[in-house]
Tab-separated table of C-alpha atoms in Angstrom:
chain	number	residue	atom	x	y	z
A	8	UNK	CA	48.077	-43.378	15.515
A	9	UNK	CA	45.823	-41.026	17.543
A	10	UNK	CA	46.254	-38.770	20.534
A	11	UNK	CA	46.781	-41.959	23.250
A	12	UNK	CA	49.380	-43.964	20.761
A	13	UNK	CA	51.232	-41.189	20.891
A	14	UNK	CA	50.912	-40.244	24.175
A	15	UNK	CA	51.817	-43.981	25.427
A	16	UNK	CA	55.494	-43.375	23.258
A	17	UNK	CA	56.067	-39.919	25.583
A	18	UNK	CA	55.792	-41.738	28.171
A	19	UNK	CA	57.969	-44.882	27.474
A	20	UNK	CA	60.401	-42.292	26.588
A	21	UNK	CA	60.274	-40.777	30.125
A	22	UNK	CA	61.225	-44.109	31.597
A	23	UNK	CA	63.704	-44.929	28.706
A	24	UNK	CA	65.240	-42.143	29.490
A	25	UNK	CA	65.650	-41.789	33.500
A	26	UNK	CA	67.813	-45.777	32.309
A	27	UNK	CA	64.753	-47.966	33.842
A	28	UNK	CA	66.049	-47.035	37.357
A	29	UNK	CA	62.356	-47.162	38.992
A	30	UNK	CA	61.490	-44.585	40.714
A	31	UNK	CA	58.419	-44.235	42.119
A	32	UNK	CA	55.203	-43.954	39.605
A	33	UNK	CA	57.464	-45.629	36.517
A	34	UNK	CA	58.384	-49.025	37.145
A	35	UNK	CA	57.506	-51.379	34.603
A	36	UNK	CA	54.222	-52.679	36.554
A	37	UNK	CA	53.195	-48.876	36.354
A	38	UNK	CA	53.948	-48.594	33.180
A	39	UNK	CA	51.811	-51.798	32.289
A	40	UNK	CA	48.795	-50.507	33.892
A	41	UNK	CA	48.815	-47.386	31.784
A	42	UNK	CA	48.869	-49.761	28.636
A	43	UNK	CA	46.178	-51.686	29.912
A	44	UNK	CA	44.278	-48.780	30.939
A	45	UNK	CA	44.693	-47.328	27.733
A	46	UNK	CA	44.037	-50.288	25.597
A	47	UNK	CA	41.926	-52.623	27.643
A	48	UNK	CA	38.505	-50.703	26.867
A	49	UNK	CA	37.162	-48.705	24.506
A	50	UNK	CA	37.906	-44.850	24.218
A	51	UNK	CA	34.873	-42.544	25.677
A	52	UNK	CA	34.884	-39.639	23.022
A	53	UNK	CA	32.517	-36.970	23.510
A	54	UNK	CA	31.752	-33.644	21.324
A	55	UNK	CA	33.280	-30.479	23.041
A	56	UNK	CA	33.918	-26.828	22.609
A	57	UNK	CA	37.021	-24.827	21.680
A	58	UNK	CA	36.383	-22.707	24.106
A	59	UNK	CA	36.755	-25.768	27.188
A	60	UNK	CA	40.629	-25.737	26.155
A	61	UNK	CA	42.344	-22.092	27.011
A	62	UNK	CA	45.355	-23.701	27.341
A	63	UNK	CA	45.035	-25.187	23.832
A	64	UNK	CA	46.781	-23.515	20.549
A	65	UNK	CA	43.512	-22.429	19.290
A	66	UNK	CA	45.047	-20.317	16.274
A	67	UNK	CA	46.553	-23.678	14.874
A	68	UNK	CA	43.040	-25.506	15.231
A	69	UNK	CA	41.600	-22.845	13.115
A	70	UNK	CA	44.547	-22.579	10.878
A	71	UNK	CA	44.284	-26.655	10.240
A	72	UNK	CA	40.347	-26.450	9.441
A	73	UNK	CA	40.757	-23.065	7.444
A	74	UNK	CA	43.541	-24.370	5.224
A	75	UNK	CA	41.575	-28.152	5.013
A	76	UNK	CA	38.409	-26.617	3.925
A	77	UNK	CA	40.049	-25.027	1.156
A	78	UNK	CA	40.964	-27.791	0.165
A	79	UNK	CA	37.391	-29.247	0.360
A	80	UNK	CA	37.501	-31.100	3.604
A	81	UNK	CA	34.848	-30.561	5.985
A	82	UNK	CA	35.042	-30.076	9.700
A	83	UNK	CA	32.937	-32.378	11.488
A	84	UNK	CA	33.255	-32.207	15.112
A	85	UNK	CA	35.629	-31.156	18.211
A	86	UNK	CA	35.911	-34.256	20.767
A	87	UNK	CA	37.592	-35.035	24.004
A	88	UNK	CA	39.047	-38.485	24.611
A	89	UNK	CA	37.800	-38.583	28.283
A	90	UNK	CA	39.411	-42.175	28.650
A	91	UNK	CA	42.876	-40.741	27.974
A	92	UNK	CA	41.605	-37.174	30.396
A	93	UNK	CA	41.402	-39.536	32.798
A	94	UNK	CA	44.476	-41.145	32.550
A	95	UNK	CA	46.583	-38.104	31.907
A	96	UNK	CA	44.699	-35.211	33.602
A	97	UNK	CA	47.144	-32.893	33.410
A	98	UNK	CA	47.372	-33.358	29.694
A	99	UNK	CA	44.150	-33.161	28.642
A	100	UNK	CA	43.734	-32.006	25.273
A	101	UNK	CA	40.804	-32.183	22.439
A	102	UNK	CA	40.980	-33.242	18.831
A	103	UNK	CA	39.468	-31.806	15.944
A	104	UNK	CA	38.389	-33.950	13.263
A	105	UNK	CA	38.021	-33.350	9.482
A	106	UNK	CA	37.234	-35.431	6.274
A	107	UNK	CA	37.913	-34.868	2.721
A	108	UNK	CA	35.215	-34.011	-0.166
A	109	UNK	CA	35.470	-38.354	-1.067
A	110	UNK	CA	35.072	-39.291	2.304
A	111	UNK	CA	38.101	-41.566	2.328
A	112	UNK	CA	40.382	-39.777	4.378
A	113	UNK	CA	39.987	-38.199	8.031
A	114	UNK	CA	42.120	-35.984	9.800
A	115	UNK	CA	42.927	-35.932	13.347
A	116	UNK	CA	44.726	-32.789	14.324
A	117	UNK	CA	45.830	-31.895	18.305
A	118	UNK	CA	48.066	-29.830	20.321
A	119	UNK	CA	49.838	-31.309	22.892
A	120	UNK	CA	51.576	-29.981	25.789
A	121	UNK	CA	53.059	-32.671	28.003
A	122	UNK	CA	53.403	-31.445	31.173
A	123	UNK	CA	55.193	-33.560	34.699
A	124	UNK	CA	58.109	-32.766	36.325
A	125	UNK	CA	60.251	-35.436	34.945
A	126	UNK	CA	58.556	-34.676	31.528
A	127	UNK	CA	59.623	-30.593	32.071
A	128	UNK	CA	63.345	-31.624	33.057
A	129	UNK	CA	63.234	-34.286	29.877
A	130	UNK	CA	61.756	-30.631	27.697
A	131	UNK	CA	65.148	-28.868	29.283
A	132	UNK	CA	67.788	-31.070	28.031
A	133	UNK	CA	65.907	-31.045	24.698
A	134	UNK	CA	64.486	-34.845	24.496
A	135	UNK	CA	60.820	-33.890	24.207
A	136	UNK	CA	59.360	-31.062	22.341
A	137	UNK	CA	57.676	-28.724	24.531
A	138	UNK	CA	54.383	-28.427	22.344
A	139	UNK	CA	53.234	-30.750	20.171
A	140	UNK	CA	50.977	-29.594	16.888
A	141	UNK	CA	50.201	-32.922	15.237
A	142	UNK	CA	48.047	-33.447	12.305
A	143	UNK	CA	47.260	-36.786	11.412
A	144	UNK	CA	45.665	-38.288	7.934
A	145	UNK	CA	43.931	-41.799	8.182
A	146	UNK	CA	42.455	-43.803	5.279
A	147	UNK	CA	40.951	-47.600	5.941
A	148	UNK	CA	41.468	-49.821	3.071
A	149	UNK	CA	40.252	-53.413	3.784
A	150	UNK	CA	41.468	-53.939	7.052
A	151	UNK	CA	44.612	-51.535	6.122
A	152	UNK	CA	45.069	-48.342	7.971
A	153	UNK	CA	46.962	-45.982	5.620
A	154	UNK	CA	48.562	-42.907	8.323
A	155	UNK	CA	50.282	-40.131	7.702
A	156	UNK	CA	51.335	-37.383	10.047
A	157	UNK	CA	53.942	-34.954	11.331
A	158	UNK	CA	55.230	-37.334	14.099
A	159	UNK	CA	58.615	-38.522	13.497
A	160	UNK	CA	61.131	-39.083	16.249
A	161	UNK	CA	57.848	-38.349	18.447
A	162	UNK	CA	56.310	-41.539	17.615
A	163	UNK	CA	58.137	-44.654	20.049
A	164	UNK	CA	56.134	-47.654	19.939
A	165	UNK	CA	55.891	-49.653	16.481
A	166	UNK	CA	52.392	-49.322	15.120
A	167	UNK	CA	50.641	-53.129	14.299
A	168	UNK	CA	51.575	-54.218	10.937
A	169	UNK	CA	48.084	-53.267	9.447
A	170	UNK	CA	48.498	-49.760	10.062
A	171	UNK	CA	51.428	-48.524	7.289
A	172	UNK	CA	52.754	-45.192	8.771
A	173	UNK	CA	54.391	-42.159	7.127
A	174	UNK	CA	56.035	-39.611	9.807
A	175	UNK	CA	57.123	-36.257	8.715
A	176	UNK	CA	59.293	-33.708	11.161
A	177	UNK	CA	56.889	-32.079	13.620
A	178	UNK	CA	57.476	-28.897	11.477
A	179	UNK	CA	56.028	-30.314	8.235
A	180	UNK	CA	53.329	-27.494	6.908
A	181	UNK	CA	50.020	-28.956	7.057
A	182	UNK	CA	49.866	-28.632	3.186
A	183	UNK	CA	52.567	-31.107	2.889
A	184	UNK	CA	51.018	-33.388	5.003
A	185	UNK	CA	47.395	-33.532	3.198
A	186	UNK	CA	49.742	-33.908	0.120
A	187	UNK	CA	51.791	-36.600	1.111
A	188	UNK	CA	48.814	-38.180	2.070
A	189	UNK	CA	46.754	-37.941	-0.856
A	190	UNK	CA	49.523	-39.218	-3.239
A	191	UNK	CA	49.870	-42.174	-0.582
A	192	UNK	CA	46.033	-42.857	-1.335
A	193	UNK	CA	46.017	-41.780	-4.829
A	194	UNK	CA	49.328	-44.305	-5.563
A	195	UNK	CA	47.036	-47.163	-4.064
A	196	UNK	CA	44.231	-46.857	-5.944
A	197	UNK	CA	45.792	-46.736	-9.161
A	198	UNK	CA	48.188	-49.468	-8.159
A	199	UNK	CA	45.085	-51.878	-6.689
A	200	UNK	CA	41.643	-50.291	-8.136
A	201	UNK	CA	39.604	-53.645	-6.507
A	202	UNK	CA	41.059	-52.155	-3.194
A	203	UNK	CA	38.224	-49.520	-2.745
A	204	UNK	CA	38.486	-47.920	0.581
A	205	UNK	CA	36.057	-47.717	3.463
A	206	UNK	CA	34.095	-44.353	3.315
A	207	UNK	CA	33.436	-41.925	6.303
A	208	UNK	CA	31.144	-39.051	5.884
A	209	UNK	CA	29.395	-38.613	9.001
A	210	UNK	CA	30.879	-37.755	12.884
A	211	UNK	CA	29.294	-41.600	13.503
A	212	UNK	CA	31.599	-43.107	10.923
A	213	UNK	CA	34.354	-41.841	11.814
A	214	UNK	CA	34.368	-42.919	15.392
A	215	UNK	CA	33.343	-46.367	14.487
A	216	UNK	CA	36.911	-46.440	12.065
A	217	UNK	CA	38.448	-44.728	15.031
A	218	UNK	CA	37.204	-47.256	16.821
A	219	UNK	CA	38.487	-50.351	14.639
A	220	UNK	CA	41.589	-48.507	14.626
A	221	UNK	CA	41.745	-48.827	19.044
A	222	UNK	CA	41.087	-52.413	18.212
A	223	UNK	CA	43.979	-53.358	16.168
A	224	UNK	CA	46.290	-51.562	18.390
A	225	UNK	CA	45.050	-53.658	21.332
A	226	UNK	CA	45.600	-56.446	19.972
A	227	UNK	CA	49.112	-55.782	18.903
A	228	UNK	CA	50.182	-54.845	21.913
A	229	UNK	CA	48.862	-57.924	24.097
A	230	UNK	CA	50.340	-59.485	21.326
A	231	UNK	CA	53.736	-58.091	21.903
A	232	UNK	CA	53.376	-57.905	25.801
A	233	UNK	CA	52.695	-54.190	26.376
A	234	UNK	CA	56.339	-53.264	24.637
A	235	UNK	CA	58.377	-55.278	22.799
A	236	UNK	CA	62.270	-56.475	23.447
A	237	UNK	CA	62.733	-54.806	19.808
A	238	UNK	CA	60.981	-51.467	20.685
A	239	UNK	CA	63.239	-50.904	24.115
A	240	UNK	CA	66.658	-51.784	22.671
A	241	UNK	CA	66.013	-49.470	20.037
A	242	UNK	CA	65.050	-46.315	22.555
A	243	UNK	CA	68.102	-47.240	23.887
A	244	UNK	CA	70.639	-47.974	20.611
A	245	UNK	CA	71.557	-51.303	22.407
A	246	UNK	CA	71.118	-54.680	23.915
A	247	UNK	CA	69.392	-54.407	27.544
A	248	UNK	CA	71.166	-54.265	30.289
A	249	UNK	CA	70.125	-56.870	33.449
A	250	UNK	CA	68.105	-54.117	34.644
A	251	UNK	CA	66.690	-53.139	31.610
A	252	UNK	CA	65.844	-56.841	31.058
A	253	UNK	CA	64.382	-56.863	34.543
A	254	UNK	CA	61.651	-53.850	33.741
A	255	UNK	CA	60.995	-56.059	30.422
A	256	UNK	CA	59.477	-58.852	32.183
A	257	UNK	CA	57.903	-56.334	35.075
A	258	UNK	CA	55.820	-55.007	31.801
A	259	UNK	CA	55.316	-57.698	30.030
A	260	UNK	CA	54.464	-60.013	33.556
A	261	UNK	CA	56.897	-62.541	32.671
A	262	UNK	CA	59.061	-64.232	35.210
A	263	UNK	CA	62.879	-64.312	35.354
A	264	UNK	CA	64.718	-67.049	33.529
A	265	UNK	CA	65.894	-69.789	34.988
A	266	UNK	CA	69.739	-70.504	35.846
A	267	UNK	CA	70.962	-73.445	33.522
């Protein structure tokens, strides 16, 4: 969920990926001060300008709010998350954020274009996309965050069990998406009518369900320690190695077990 959830995954794949081996900038106490950058404070989001991003795919920004207002969505804003900027400078990116004619649902949707040098040589060989043209549907429902998007096998960390996630390939058309989506909602509703879901209409409301969103994710994550045993071993399609076990407990800033 959201531009930093996702971009916390690309990362963990990076280190997955180069087999925990520590090089400098990666190690599992870097790694765990980008979590706790990311989810120790609340996100700075502020209203920005096409125009700011030339590196951005601007034709698929206007294709997403061109195709969702015919649908009867309604743009609301372009914003900058200038906590995650800050973090990752050299992939700074904006979001542009819509919501449907009910106000139940809002869209997220972002190009990404990870950039590093161990990212680029990960892009070679094929383990990361290159660009990344995500569109993301949220409805809240009682505590429930209802998420659909065109993020599988880009996605690496588990969301918290509150949020219930659909991932489509990265390909998906954005019609298929908003569909998927509104059947998801649609299904609810007729299968739980008492459930009614929270509302968003204006740019406020939004961030402040954006912002309940951040919350829960925090909180599963210091729940979890950062990344969880479950999480790694499945990156890697196995039980961790001692070294792998080693960059566990740098992460999650446990100590080593004892000898019995």
């Amino acid at each position: 969920m959201e531009v930093f959830f996702l971009m916390m995954g690309l990362w963990l794949v990076v280190a997955v990926a180069l087999g925990m081996r520590r090089p400098p900038g990666l190690g599992g106490s870097a790694l765990r001060a980008r979590l706790d950058a990311v989810y120790g404070e609340p996100h700075e989001l502020a209203r920005v300008t096409a125009a700011a991003f030339p590196e951005a795919d601007l034709e698929f920004y206007d294709r997403v709010r061109t195709d969702l207002v015919a649908r009867g969505y309604t743009w609301l804003a372009d914003v900058e998350d200038l906590t995650m900027s800050r973090i990752y400078p050299q992939n700074r990116t904006f979001m542009r954020l819509l919501v449907d004619a009910g106000g139940m649902i809002r869209v997220s949707a972002y190009h990404l274009h990870p950039r590093g040098v161990v990212v680029s040589l990960l892009q070679v060989v094929q383990l990361m996309p290159r660009h990344l043209r995500v569109v993301e549907l949220v409805s809240e429902v009682r505590g429930t965050f209802l998420v659909t998007s065109n993020t599988h096998g880009i996605d690496r960390l588990e969301p918290p069990p509150e949020a219930k996630v659909d991932r489509l390939p990265l390909k998906t058309p954005i019609a298929e998406v908003v569909a998927r989506h509104e059947g998801r909602i649609t299904e609810l509703l007729r299968a739980h009518p008492e459930r009614s879901p929270t509302t968003f209409e204006t740019f406020e409301e939004v961030l402040a369900s954006m912002a309940r969103a951040h919350i829960m994710m925090a909180r599963h994550r210091q729940k979890v320690g950062g990344i969880s045993r479950d999480e790694l071993e499945r990156l890697k399609g196995r039980p961790l190695s001692a070294t792998e076990e080693a960059f566990l407990r740098e992460v999650q800033g446990s100590s080593a077990p004892k000898p019995t």
